[in-house]
Amino acid sequence: MLDTKTLLYNTRSRKVEEFVPNEEGRVSMYTCGPTVYHFAHIGNLRSYIMEDVLEKHLRFVGYDVKRVMNITDVGHLSSDGDTGEDKMLAGAKREHKSVMDIAEFYTDAFRADCEKLCIKWPDVVEPATNCIPEFIHMIEVLLEKGYAYVAGDNVYFDTSKLDQYYVLSAQNEEDLQVGVREDVEEDTNKRNKTDFVLWFTKSKFDNQELKWDSPWGIGYPGWHIECSCISMKHLGEYMDIHCGGVDNIFPHHTNEIAQSESYTGHKWCNYWFHVNHLNTKNGKMSKSKGEFLTVSLLEEKGYDPMVYRLFCLLSHYRKPLEFSWEGLDNVVAVYDKLIKRIANLTEEGSVDEAAVSEFEKKFAEAMGNDINTSSAITVLYDMLKADISDMTKRKLVTRFDEVLSLQLTRAWEKEEKCADMELTAYVEKMIEERKAAKREKNFARADEIREELAAKGIILKDTREGTLWSMK
Ligand code: AMP
Ligand code: ZN
């Protein structure tokens, strides 16, 4: 472990706190995954990029991280409350496909976007539809413990049973009154306005394509229950960090805490990490509003996805970020200059291990200051300017890029790839020449070729399939 502290803003305590995991050296981390009814927009991906650097920072300083993410393929209604149509069903209707086809297509598309943006795929990724028995079990326990009730054939969580419901935000009940928030309709089954659905039955949405048998009738789970159950299935009842965009704070994460802590009877997750929104001039970029930009669209316009990643890393995750084409163009120039500068680092000099440790510490401190990615990038520039050998710089660029994932070493990799291709072409030419020499019974020349290659560390092996080669 590096000898450095990580400070994180915790939405639950509303303070910047030192991060201390439950188990020494290990971190359990959960991320709310995408609702796979459409492509992810670059706003969603801002959240995933910033969560990715958080995870990579924790690994960089030496933690063993296990990260879990759900895929929402059922139960997320068009309103974050319990009203409207299931988003998946709306997506299926829009494209005249089945819900499962839509889910598979957009999960793959999301994974491809993550690859393009160098976002590491979490260790465990679980679709909600895989875990119906777990959801039913948790709901049964909540009913047994008196935290839930059945009304109008749906199962609801009873928020009046909690000492404190709004643990993450200072929301008040007035805000939830019908007509004040446009997406809140009155559900007469609810005992309290803040109650939320754990299990829907056909009484509510008869046309739901995906439904399962349950003790309360054929139906499907509410959205919030999936994250509580999927995280506990893989990370147990105590979790270190839960991530998401700020729009998840209420009601989604508030409801996750309500049901998880009522189920376990103890505090569930210690740190809540929320990424602020990517906005357009007209407000939050959102899938439902239909006005959204995708990674593919950026590529079509000629932007390298790494430029968007850098655009995100240059601002702090807790601040709203306004997207503009001019802003992105400025980052194109910054990225090109940075890549060129790194490409020019030679393989001269030896690695100064003391300088490596010193800069690694500075970098970890910048990142550890509430994931201050822009100051971590400043450390990168300071390091490139420092009076240390190019080989030391190369090593540090490689280390920093384990966290930044900006493909900073792409120029050298190209060089290495070219060198590999040249080597292959050379060896193959020599093998052909040796074959010809043997055909002409010029065994002296054939041996000479074998020796010439051996001197370069290339070993030949004659097999029935032909001559194979490998490096010593
Ligand atoms: P969804 O697919 O709608 O469930 O959202 C996936 C993730 O993206 C969640 O963590 C959201 O909080 C986050 N998110 C949604 N809109 C934005 C935005 N405009 N900027 C940043 N994150 C967002
Ligand atoms: Zn969630």
XYZ file of C-alpha atoms and ligand atoms in Angstrom:
496
model
C 0.000 0.000 0.000
C 1.175 3.537 -0.722
C 1.553 5.615 2.399
C -1.183 8.110 1.566
C -4.722 8.980 2.654
C -7.791 9.071 0.453
C -10.322 11.761 1.285
C -13.799 11.431 -0.194
C -16.920 13.541 -0.017
C -19.594 11.341 1.522
C -23.152 12.299 0.582
C -24.411 10.536 3.693
C -22.412 12.636 6.171
C -22.287 15.676 3.816
C -18.577 15.952 4.660
C -15.211 15.162 3.142
C -13.961 12.192 5.165
C -10.927 9.957 5.239
C -11.761 6.727 3.466
C -11.310 3.700 5.712
C -12.729 0.407 4.410
C -14.410 -2.171 6.633
C -11.705 -4.738 5.942
C -8.066 -3.681 5.864
C -6.703 -3.523 2.336
C -9.970 -4.523 0.643
C -12.734 -2.396 -0.819
C -16.245 -3.427 -1.769
C -17.800 -1.063 -4.261
C -21.195 -0.950 -5.955
C -22.260 1.043 -8.986
C -25.799 1.584 -10.231
C -25.693 0.307 -13.776
C -27.530 1.556 -16.848
C -31.171 1.048 -17.705
C -30.677 -0.726 -21.015
C -33.574 0.634 -23.070
C -31.448 2.979 -25.150
C -27.824 3.924 -25.819
C -25.966 5.463 -22.885
C -25.480 9.179 -23.473
C -22.235 10.938 -22.690
C -23.829 12.287 -19.487
C -24.336 8.739 -18.164
C -20.795 8.000 -19.257
C -19.451 10.968 -17.297
C -20.664 9.157 -14.165
C -19.051 5.890 -15.246
C -15.750 7.596 -16.145
C -15.508 9.275 -12.734
C -16.445 6.048 -10.915
C -13.801 4.284 -12.990
C -11.041 6.674 -11.874
C -12.189 6.304 -8.265
C -11.851 2.512 -8.536
C -8.492 2.775 -10.319
C -7.172 5.248 -7.736
C -8.046 2.804 -4.948
C -6.235 0.046 -6.821
C -3.285 2.392 -7.486
C -2.775 3.040 -3.782
C -2.887 -0.699 -3.141
C -6.441 -1.762 -2.269
C -7.884 -4.993 -3.522
C -11.177 -3.740 -4.999
C -14.241 -5.811 -5.799
C -16.722 -3.853 -7.841
C -20.259 -4.924 -8.664
C -22.734 -3.346 -11.073
C -26.327 -4.181 -11.941
C -27.949 -3.931 -15.339
C -31.478 -2.577 -15.022
C -33.563 -4.641 -17.410
C -36.847 -4.527 -15.526
C -38.794 -2.309 -13.130
C -37.451 1.197 -13.894
C -40.548 3.222 -14.686
C -40.552 6.387 -16.719
C -40.817 8.387 -13.516
C -38.331 7.735 -10.720
C -41.417 7.458 -8.521
C -43.704 4.525 -9.159
C -45.621 5.920 -12.079
C -45.495 5.704 -15.837
C -44.511 2.876 -18.097
C -41.567 0.504 -17.626
C -38.696 2.074 -19.598
C -37.729 -1.317 -21.034
C -41.236 -1.888 -22.345
C -41.265 1.570 -23.922
C -37.904 0.791 -25.600
C -39.209 -2.546 -26.908
C -42.332 -0.907 -28.345
C -40.278 1.845 -29.947
C -38.131 -0.697 -31.768
C -40.739 -3.439 -32.288
C -38.545 -5.957 -30.480
C -38.847 -8.036 -27.319
C -37.695 -6.605 -23.992
C -34.912 -9.206 -23.761
C -33.649 -8.335 -27.266
C -33.564 -4.659 -26.318
C -31.744 -5.480 -23.074
C -29.105 -7.575 -24.832
C -28.545 -5.067 -27.609
C -28.120 -2.046 -25.324
C -26.032 -3.950 -22.754
C -23.593 -4.827 -25.549
C -23.679 -1.238 -26.806
C -22.917 0.023 -23.281
C -20.000 -2.380 -22.960
C -18.612 -1.213 -26.316
C -18.877 2.433 -25.146
C -17.032 1.537 -21.934
C -14.258 -0.098 -23.955
C -13.907 2.954 -26.164
C -13.644 5.181 -23.108
C -11.254 2.778 -21.311
C -13.782 2.269 -18.501
C -12.948 -1.018 -16.803
C -15.855 -3.483 -16.835
C -16.745 -4.189 -13.161
C -15.693 -7.522 -11.637
C -19.328 -8.618 -11.406
C -22.119 -7.387 -13.692
C -25.562 -8.806 -12.972
C -28.847 -8.114 -14.788
C -31.837 -7.577 -12.501
C -33.820 -10.327 -14.225
C -31.220 -12.869 -12.942
C -32.100 -12.228 -9.314
C -35.879 -12.534 -8.921
C -35.647 -15.135 -6.067
C -33.321 -12.774 -4.130
C -35.774 -9.879 -4.558
C -38.696 -12.032 -3.396
C -36.710 -13.163 -0.355
C -35.834 -9.619 0.716
C -39.444 -8.471 0.268
C -40.689 -11.428 2.346
C -38.302 -10.478 5.170
C -39.402 -6.818 4.998
C -43.049 -7.935 5.257
C -42.222 -10.231 8.179
C -40.418 -7.431 9.990
C -43.342 -5.060 9.445
C -41.526 -2.667 7.098
C -43.734 -3.503 4.129
C -47.440 -3.966 3.377
C -49.619 -5.271 0.576
C -52.169 -2.895 -0.935
C -54.065 -3.146 -4.208
C -52.049 -6.315 -4.898
C -48.721 -4.432 -4.871
C -46.156 -4.621 -2.074
C -45.018 -1.259 -0.678
C -42.258 -0.202 1.665
C -43.686 1.673 4.662
C -41.446 4.694 5.169
C -43.302 5.727 8.342
C -41.627 2.760 10.094
C -38.222 4.429 9.860
C -36.701 6.819 12.401
C -35.242 8.798 9.538
C -36.085 8.386 5.869
C -34.252 11.305 4.192
C -30.743 10.211 5.188
C -29.069 11.473 2.011
C -30.859 14.698 1.233
C -32.836 17.444 2.827
C -35.916 16.699 0.735
C -39.257 17.353 2.401
C -42.661 15.846 1.908
C -44.060 19.013 0.350
C -41.822 18.439 -2.665
C -43.457 15.114 -3.253
C -47.006 16.374 -3.273
C -48.977 15.740 -6.406
C -48.599 18.588 -8.846
C -45.467 20.012 -7.217
C -43.182 17.495 -8.855
C -44.627 16.904 -12.290
C -43.811 13.200 -12.387
C -45.568 12.293 -9.140
C -49.084 10.979 -9.560
C -51.209 9.990 -6.641
C -51.165 6.284 -5.825
C -54.091 5.713 -3.475
C -52.641 2.379 -2.312
C -49.754 4.138 -0.559
C -50.117 4.777 3.161
C -47.541 7.572 3.033
C -46.520 9.727 0.083
C -42.908 8.568 0.338
C -43.751 4.844 0.345
C -42.457 3.013 -2.689
C -43.235 -0.183 -4.559
C -41.211 -3.331 -3.861
C -43.285 -5.624 -6.080
C -45.840 -4.732 -8.742
C -48.586 -7.109 -9.809
C -50.841 -7.143 -12.834
C -53.271 -4.941 -10.978
C -50.973 -2.087 -11.921
C -49.545 -2.906 -15.346
C -51.331 -5.605 -17.169
C -49.245 -5.315 -20.334
C -45.870 -5.911 -18.657
C -43.969 -8.383 -20.849
C -41.656 -9.724 -18.149
C -43.448 -11.127 -15.131
C -42.740 -13.757 -12.517
C -44.693 -15.748 -10.014
C -44.466 -14.491 -6.441
C -46.278 -14.993 -3.119
C -48.255 -11.811 -4.000
C -49.294 -12.799 -7.493
C -47.687 -12.666 -10.911
C -45.721 -9.468 -11.275
C -42.326 -7.823 -11.343
C -39.959 -6.050 -8.954
C -39.673 -2.338 -8.280
C -36.469 -0.642 -9.410
C -34.875 0.082 -6.019
C -34.910 -3.471 -4.652
C -32.532 -4.699 -7.358
C -29.537 -2.691 -6.185
C -29.974 -3.712 -2.532
C -30.202 -7.400 -3.441
C -27.547 -7.531 -6.165
C -24.995 -5.723 -4.022
C -25.659 -7.991 -1.008
C -25.545 -11.106 -3.179
C -21.963 -10.332 -4.187
C -20.594 -8.039 -1.484
C -22.403 -9.147 1.666
C -24.281 -7.004 4.168
C -21.523 -4.442 4.726
C -20.363 -2.314 1.849
C -17.705 0.373 1.576
C -18.694 2.587 -1.368
C -21.862 3.007 -3.356
C -21.719 5.169 -6.513
C -24.119 6.818 -8.920
C -25.109 10.087 -10.525
C -26.601 12.804 -8.302
C -30.084 12.161 -9.710
C -29.905 8.761 -7.989
C -29.677 10.349 -4.511
C -33.418 10.701 -4.315
C -35.481 8.596 -4.480
C -33.338 5.656 -5.675
C -30.484 5.599 -3.149
C -32.658 6.881 -0.325
C -34.978 3.928 -0.931
C -32.083 1.487 -1.282
C -30.864 2.535 2.183
C -34.373 2.328 3.660
C -34.937 -1.251 2.533
C -31.355 -2.526 2.997
C -30.961 -1.249 6.562
C -34.466 -2.430 7.531
C -33.610 -5.845 6.114
C -30.197 -6.204 7.787
C -30.935 -4.220 10.943
C -27.652 -2.309 10.687
C -25.840 0.349 8.680
C -25.254 -0.975 5.187
C -22.882 1.251 3.220
C -20.355 3.711 4.649
C -19.512 6.033 1.738
C -21.825 7.452 -0.925
C -20.059 8.815 -4.002
C -22.197 10.890 -6.377
C -21.161 12.355 -9.699
C -22.758 15.625 -10.749
C -24.468 16.000 -14.095
C -23.296 16.711 -17.549
C -25.599 19.467 -18.749
C -26.393 21.001 -22.059
C -27.444 24.637 -22.435
C -30.998 23.398 -21.911
C -30.310 21.535 -18.676
C -29.453 17.965 -17.746
C -28.661 15.639 -20.621
C -31.211 12.856 -20.370
C -32.350 9.829 -22.294
C -36.021 10.489 -21.729
C -35.786 14.012 -23.178
C -34.358 12.406 -26.297
C -31.687 15.093 -26.783
C -28.538 13.220 -26.072
C -25.086 12.655 -27.492
C -23.500 9.245 -27.722
C -19.875 8.162 -28.033
C -20.582 6.919 -31.566
C -21.883 10.350 -32.512
C -18.707 11.968 -31.177
C -16.684 9.495 -33.246
C -18.742 10.209 -36.356
C -17.882 13.860 -35.895
C -14.204 12.925 -35.757
C -13.578 13.068 -31.998
C -11.404 10.467 -30.317
C -13.307 9.050 -27.290
C -10.161 9.762 -25.219
C -10.789 13.469 -25.761
C -14.169 13.133 -24.065
C -12.570 11.203 -21.212
C -10.019 13.994 -20.753
C -12.831 16.594 -20.998
C -14.424 14.878 -17.977
C -11.164 14.461 -16.034
C -10.307 18.137 -16.347
C -13.241 19.087 -14.125
C -14.183 17.964 -10.635
C -16.792 15.221 -10.375
C -18.867 17.120 -7.810
C -19.380 20.141 -10.063
C -21.919 20.253 -12.866
C -20.183 20.174 -16.235
C -21.589 21.965 -19.245
C -20.994 20.283 -22.563
C -20.163 22.442 -25.587
C -18.466 21.682 -28.897
C -16.049 24.605 -28.331
C -15.117 23.138 -24.953
C -14.490 19.756 -26.537
C -12.411 21.330 -29.338
C -10.177 22.987 -26.749
C -9.552 19.585 -25.199
C -8.661 18.102 -28.616
C -5.725 20.523 -28.752
C -4.705 19.774 -25.147
C -4.829 16.016 -25.741
C -2.845 16.140 -29.008
C -0.124 18.246 -27.438
C 0.119 15.946 -24.438
C 0.310 12.789 -26.570
C 3.011 14.324 -28.793
C 5.032 15.361 -25.808
C 4.895 11.863 -24.339
C 5.664 10.294 -27.740
C 8.931 12.239 -27.778
C 10.213 10.638 -24.576
C 13.207 8.532 -25.519
C 14.421 5.280 -24.006
C 17.488 7.036 -22.667
C 18.788 6.972 -19.119
C 17.943 4.635 -16.297
C 14.866 4.646 -14.090
C 15.317 6.770 -10.964
C 13.255 4.757 -8.460
C 13.333 7.512 -5.805
C 11.833 9.992 -8.287
C 9.221 7.394 -9.269
C 8.141 6.998 -5.623
C 8.099 10.745 -5.044
C 5.874 11.483 -8.070
C 3.641 8.476 -7.439
C 2.993 9.868 -3.980
C 2.195 13.342 -5.340
C -0.163 11.829 -7.895
C -1.898 9.665 -5.267
C -2.250 12.689 -2.974
C -3.917 14.729 -5.729
C -6.298 11.879 -6.520
C -6.772 11.200 -2.822
C -7.946 14.767 -2.341
C -11.541 13.849 -3.171
C -10.603 12.469 -6.618
C -9.170 15.731 -7.861
C -8.423 14.525 -11.363
C -7.420 17.913 -12.735
C -4.735 18.348 -10.082
C -3.556 14.795 -10.774
C -3.138 15.864 -14.411
C -1.150 18.880 -13.187
C 1.172 16.426 -11.408
C 1.599 14.676 -14.766
C 2.642 17.975 -16.417
C 4.987 18.826 -13.517
C 6.578 15.409 -13.848
C 7.064 15.831 -17.610
C 8.844 19.152 -16.918
C 10.997 17.776 -14.101
C 14.724 17.209 -14.390
C 14.576 13.400 -14.444
C 15.509 10.898 -17.139
C 13.145 10.087 -20.004
C 13.031 6.470 -18.825
C 11.835 7.623 -15.396
C 9.203 9.757 -17.100
C 8.115 6.823 -19.239
C 7.665 4.667 -16.176
C 5.625 7.372 -14.414
C 3.427 8.034 -17.455
C 2.642 4.315 -17.542
C 1.819 4.293 -13.805
C -0.394 7.424 -13.943
C -2.217 6.030 -16.944
C -3.272 3.024 -14.853
C -5.645 5.542 -13.218
C -6.244 8.177 -15.897
C -6.610 5.596 -18.708
C -6.080 8.200 -21.418
C -4.002 5.888 -23.632
C -1.040 8.147 -22.897
C 1.423 5.494 -24.004
C -0.267 4.892 -27.351
C 2.645 6.315 -29.372
C 5.163 3.891 -27.849
C 2.762 1.012 -28.222
C 2.530 1.872 -31.902
C 6.329 1.911 -32.054
C 6.430 -1.478 -30.335
C 3.758 -2.862 -32.650
C 5.692 -1.602 -35.699
C 8.877 -3.103 -34.311
C 7.040 -6.418 -33.797
C 5.756 -6.343 -37.358
C 9.211 -5.602 -38.705
C 10.676 -8.457 -36.682
C 8.029 -10.915 -37.931
C 8.620 -9.902 -41.541
C 12.405 -10.290 -41.089
C 12.196 -13.745 -39.468
C 9.755 -15.006 -42.048
C 12.022 -13.832 -44.855
C 14.987 -15.642 -43.245
C 12.970 -18.855 -42.810
C 12.043 -18.769 -46.500
C 15.705 -18.213 -47.452
C 16.763 -21.166 -45.261
C 14.128 -23.373 -46.870
C 15.461 -22.425 -50.313
C 19.068 -23.072 -49.206
C 18.074 -26.539 -47.968
C 16.267 -27.293 -51.229
C 19.500 -26.409 -53.060
C 21.423 -28.619 -50.583
C 23.324 -25.536 -49.401
C 23.345 -26.730 -45.772
C 26.151 -24.379 -44.804
C 23.942 -21.375 -45.666
C 20.957 -22.952 -43.856
C 23.072 -23.360 -40.687
C 24.393 -19.858 -41.049
C 20.822 -18.493 -41.082
C 19.912 -20.509 -37.978
C 22.997 -19.113 -36.192
C 22.323 -15.552 -37.339
C 18.799 -15.736 -35.887
C 20.020 -17.445 -32.699
C 22.443 -14.565 -32.158
C 19.362 -12.272 -32.145
C 17.612 -14.519 -29.602
C 15.339 -16.179 -32.201
C 15.017 -19.935 -31.972
C 13.875 -22.054 -34.924
C 12.098 -25.362 -34.585
C 11.510 -27.595 -37.590
C 8.202 -29.454 -37.382
C 6.074 -31.449 -39.796
C 3.903 -28.336 -40.226
C 6.924 -26.235 -41.138
C 9.476 -24.131 -39.289
C 8.205 -22.406 -36.138
C 10.030 -19.630 -34.320
C 10.079 -18.136 -30.854
C 12.112 -15.654 -28.825
C 14.578 -17.016 -26.315
P -29.719 5.324 -16.138
O -29.288 4.509 -17.316
O -30.739 6.376 -16.479
O -30.177 4.446 -14.994
O -28.440 6.139 -15.638
C -27.168 5.584 -15.509
C -26.272 6.477 -14.669
O -26.052 7.746 -15.299
C -26.840 6.796 -13.284
O -25.765 6.721 -12.337
C -27.333 8.226 -13.419
O -27.336 8.885 -12.190
C -26.290 8.803 -14.368
N -26.733 9.988 -15.137
C -27.911 10.186 -15.753
N -27.929 11.381 -16.402
C -26.710 11.952 -16.203
C -26.077 13.181 -16.627
N -26.697 14.064 -17.417
N -24.807 13.423 -16.212
C -24.138 12.523 -15.436
N -24.672 11.345 -15.017
C -25.939 11.056 -15.389
Zn -29.130 1.447 -8.130
